[in-house]
PDB file of C-alpha atoms and ligand atoms in Angstrom:
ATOM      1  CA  UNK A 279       0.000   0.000   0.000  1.00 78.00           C
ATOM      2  CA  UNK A 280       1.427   3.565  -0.866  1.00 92.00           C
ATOM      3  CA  UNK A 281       2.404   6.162   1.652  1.00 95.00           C
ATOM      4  CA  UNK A 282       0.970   9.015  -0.776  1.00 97.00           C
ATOM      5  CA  UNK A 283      -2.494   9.068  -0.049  1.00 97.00           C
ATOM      6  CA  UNK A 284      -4.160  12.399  -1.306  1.00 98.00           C
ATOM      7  CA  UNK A 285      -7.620  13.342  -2.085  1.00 97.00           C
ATOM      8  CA  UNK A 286      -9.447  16.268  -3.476  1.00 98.00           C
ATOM      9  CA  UNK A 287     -10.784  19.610  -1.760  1.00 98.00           C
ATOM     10  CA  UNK A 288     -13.538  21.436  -3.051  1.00 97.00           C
ATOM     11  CA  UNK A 289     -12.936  23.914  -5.822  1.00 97.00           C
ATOM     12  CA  UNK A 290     -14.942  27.060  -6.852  1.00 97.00           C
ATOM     13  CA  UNK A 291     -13.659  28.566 -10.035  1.00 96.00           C
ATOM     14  CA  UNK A 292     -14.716  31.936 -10.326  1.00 97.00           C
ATOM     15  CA  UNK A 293     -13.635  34.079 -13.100  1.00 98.00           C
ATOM     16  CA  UNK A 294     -11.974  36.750 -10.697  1.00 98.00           C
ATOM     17  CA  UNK A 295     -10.252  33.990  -9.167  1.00 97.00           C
ATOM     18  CA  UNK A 296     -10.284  30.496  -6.919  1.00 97.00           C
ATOM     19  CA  UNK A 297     -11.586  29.699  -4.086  1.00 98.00           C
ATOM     20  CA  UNK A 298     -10.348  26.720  -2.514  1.00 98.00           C
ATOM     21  CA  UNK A 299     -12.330  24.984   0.774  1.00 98.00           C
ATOM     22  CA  UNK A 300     -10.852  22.879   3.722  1.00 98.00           C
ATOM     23  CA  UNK A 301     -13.358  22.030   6.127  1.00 98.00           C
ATOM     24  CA  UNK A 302     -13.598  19.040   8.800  1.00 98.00           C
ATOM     25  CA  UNK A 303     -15.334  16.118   7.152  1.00 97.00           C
ATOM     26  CA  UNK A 304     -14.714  17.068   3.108  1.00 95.00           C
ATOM     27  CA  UNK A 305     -11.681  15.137   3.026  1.00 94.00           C
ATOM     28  CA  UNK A 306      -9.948  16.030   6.425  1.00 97.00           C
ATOM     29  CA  UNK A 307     -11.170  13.363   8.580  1.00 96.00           C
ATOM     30  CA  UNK A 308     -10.122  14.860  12.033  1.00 98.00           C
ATOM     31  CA  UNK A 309     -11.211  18.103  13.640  1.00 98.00           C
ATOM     32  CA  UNK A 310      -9.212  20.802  12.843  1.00 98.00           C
ATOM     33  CA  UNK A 311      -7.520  22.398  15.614  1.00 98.00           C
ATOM     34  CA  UNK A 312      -4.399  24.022  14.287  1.00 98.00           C
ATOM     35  CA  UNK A 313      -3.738  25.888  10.701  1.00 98.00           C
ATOM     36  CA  UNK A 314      -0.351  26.859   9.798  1.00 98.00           C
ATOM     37  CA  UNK A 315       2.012  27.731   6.951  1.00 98.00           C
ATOM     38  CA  UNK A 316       5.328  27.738   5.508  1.00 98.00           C
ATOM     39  CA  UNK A 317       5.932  30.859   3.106  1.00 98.00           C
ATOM     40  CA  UNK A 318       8.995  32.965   1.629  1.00 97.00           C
ATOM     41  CA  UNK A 319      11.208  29.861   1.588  1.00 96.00           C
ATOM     42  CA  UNK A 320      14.872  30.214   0.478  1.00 92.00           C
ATOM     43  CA  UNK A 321      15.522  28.448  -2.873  1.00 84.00           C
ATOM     44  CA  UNK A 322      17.146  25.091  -1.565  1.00 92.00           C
ATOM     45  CA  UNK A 323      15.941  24.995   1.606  1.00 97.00           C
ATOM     46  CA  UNK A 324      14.984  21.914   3.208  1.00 98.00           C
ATOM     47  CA  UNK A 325      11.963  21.679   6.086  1.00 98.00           C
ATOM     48  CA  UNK A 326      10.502  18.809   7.969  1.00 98.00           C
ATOM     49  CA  UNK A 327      12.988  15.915   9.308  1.00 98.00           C
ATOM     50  CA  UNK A 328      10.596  14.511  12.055  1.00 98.00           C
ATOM     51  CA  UNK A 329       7.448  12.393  12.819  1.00 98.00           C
ATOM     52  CA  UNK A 330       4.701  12.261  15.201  1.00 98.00           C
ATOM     53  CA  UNK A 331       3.588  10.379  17.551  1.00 98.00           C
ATOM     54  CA  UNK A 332      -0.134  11.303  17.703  1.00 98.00           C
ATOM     55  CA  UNK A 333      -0.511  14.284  15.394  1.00 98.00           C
ATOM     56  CA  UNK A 334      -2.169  13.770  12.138  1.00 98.00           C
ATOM     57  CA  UNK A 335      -2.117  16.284   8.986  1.00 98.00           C
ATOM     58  CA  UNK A 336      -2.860  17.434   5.410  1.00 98.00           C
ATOM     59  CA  UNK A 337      -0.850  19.648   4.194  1.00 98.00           C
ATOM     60  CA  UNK A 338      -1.843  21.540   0.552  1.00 98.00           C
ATOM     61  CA  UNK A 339       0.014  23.745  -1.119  1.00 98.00           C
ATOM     62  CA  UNK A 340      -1.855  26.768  -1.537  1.00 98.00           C
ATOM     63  CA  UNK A 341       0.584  28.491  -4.494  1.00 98.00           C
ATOM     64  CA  UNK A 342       3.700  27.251  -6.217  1.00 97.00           C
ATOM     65  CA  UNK A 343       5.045  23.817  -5.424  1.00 98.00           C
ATOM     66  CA  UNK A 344       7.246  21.469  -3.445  1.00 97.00           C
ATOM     67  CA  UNK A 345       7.907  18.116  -3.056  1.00 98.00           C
ATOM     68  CA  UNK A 346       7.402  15.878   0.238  1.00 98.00           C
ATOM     69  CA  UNK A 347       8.903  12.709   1.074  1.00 98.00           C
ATOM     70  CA  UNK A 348       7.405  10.259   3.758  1.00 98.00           C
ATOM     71  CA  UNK A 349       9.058   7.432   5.089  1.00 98.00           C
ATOM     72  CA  UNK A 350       7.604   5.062   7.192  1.00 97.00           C
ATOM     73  CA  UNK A 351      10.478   3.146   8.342  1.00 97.00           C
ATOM     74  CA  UNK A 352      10.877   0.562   6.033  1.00 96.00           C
ATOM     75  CA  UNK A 353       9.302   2.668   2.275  1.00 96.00           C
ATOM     76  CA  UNK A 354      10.388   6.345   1.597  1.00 97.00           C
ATOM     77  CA  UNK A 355       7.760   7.726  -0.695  1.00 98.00           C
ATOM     78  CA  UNK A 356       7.667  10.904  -2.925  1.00 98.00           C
ATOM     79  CA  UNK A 357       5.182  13.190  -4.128  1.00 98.00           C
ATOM     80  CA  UNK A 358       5.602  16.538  -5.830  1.00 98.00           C
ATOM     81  CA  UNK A 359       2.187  18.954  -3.989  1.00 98.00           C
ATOM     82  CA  UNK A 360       0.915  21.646  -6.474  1.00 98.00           C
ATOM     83  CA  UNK A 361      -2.339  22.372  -6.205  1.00 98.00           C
ATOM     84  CA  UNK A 362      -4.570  24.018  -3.803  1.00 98.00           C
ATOM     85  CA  UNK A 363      -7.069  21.339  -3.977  1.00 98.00           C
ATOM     86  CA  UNK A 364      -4.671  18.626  -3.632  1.00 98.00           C
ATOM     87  CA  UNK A 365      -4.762  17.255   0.430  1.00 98.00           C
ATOM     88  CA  UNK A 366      -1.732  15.386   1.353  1.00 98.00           C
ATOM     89  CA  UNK A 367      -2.655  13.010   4.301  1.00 98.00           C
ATOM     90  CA  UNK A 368       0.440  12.413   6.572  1.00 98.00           C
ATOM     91  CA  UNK A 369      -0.377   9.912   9.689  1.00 98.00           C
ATOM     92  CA  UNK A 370       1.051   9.626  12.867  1.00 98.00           C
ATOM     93  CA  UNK A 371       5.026   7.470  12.779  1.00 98.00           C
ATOM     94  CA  UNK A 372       5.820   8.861   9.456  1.00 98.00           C
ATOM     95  CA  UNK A 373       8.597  10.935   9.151  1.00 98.00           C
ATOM     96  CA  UNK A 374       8.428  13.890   6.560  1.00 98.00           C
ATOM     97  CA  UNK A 375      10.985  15.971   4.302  1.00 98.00           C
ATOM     98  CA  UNK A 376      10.013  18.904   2.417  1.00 98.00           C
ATOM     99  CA  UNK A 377      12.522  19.630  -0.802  1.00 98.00           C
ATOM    100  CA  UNK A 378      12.391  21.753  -4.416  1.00 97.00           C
ATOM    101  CA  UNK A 379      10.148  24.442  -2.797  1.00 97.00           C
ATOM    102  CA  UNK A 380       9.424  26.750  -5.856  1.00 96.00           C
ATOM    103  CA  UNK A 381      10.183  30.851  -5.199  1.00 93.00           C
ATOM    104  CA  UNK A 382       6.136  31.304  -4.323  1.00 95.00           C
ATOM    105  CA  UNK A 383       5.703  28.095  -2.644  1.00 98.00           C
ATOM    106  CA  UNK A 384       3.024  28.499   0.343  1.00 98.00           C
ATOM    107  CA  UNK A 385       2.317  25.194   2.107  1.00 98.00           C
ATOM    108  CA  UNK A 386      -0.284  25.244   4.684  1.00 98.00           C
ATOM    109  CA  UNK A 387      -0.903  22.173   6.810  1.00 98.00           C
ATOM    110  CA  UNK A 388      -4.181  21.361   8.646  1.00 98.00           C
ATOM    111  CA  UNK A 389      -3.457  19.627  12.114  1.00 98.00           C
ATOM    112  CA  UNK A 390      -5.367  17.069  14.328  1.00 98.00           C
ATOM    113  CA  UNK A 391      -3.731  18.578  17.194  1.00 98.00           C
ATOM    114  CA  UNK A 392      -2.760  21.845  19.217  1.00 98.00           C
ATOM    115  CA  UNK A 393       1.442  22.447  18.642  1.00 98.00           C
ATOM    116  CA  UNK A 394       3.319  20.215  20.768  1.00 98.00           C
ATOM    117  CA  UNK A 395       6.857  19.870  20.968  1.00 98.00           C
ATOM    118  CA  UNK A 396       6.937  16.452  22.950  1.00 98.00           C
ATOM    119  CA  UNK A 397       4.936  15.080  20.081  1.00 98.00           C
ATOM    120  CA  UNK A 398       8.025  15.616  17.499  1.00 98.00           C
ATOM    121  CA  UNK A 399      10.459  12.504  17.028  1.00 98.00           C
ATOM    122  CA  UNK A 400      13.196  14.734  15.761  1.00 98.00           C
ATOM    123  CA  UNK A 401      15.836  11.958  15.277  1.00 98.00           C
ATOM    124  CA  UNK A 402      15.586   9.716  12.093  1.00 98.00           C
ATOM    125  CA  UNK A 403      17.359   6.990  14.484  1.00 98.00           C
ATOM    126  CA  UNK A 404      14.932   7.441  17.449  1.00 98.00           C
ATOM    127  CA  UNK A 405      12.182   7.376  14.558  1.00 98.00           C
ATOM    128  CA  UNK A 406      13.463   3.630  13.630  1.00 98.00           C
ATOM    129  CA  UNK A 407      13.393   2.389  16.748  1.00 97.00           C
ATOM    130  CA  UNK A 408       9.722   3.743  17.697  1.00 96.00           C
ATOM    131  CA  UNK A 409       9.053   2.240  14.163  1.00 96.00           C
ATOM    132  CA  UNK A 410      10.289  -1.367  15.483  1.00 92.00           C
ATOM    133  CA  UNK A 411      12.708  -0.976  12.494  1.00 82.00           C
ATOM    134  CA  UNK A 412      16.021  -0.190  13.678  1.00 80.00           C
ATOM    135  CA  UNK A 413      18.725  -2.324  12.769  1.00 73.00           C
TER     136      UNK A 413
HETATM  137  P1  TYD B 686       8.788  22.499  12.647  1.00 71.35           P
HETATM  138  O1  TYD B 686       7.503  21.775  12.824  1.00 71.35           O
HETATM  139  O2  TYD B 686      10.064  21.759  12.971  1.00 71.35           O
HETATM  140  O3  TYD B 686       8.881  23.056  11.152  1.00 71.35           O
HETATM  141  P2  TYD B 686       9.058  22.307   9.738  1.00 71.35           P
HETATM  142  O4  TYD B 686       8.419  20.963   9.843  1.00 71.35           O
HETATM  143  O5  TYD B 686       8.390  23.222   8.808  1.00 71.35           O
HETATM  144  O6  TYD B 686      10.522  22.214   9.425  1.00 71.35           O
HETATM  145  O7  TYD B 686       8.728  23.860  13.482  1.00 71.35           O
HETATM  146  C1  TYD B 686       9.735  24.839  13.383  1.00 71.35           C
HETATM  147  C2  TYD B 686       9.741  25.618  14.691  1.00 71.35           C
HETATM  148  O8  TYD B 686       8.497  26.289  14.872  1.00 71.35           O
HETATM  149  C3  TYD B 686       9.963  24.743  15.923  1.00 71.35           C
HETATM  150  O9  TYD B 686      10.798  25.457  16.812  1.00 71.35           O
HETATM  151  C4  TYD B 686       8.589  24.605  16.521  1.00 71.35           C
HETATM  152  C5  TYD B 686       7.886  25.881  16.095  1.00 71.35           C
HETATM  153  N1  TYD B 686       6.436  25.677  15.880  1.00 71.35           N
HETATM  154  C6  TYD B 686       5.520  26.214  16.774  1.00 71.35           C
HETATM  155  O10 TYD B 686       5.882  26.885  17.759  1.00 71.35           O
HETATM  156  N2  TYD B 686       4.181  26.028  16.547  1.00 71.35           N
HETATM  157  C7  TYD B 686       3.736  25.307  15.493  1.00 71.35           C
HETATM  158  O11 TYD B 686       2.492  25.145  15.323  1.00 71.35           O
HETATM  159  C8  TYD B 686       4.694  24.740  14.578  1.00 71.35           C
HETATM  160  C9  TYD B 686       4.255  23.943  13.378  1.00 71.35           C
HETATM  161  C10 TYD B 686       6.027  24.946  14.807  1.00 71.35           C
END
């Protein structure tokens, strides 16, 4: 079974523009609690390198694009995130890289949870071993 799992948010082309809708339920199969974004990334910069241990997301990219990679221990997955109605579903235990992050990349990320730093595995090593896949 792939890592990637995305589905669709609804769309409403206008011709002055598009308006893009993430709501609990349409997609997003947790409650909302926590938005947030990643804008005016330097060219080459890197973002991510950690899992969760309870936190689920989506992250979209609202303009421009970048590429994720998720990793679940044993797989390393990647998908290229361009579209604003494009939800990337990232589970708990699966660690996450964000590369190629076009000049007007915005990525937003909708989150099960309120921020918590005790729920970040930071190390890819300590990630293996809460994976029961360290060697
Ligand atoms: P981090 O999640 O590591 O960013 P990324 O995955 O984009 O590389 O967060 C970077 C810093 O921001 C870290 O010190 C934690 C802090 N932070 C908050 O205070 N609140 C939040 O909601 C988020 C996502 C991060």
């Amino acid at each position: 079974m792939s890592l990637v799992k995305t589905f669709n948010f609804q769309l409403i082309p206008d011709p002055t523009g598009l308006l893009s809708v993430y709501e609990t339920g349409k997609g997003v199969d947790f409650e909302i609690k926590r938005v947030y974004c990643l804008s005016r990334l330097e060219a080459n910069s890197t973002r991510g390198y950690h899992a969760h241990k309870a936190l689920r997301q989506v992250a979209v990219c609202l303009s421009g694009s970048c590429r994720f990679v998720l990793d679940d221990g044993k797989v390393r997955e990647s998908v290229v995130l361009d579209s604003p109605g494009v939800g990337l579903q990232i589970e708990s235990f699966i660690w996450r890289e964000m590369h190629d992050f076009s000049d007007n990349c915005v990525l937003m990320v909708l989150a099960s949870e309120l921020y918590s730093e005790s729920d970040y595995i930071r190390s890819y090593e300590d990630f293996l071993k809460e994976v029961g896949n360290a060697s």
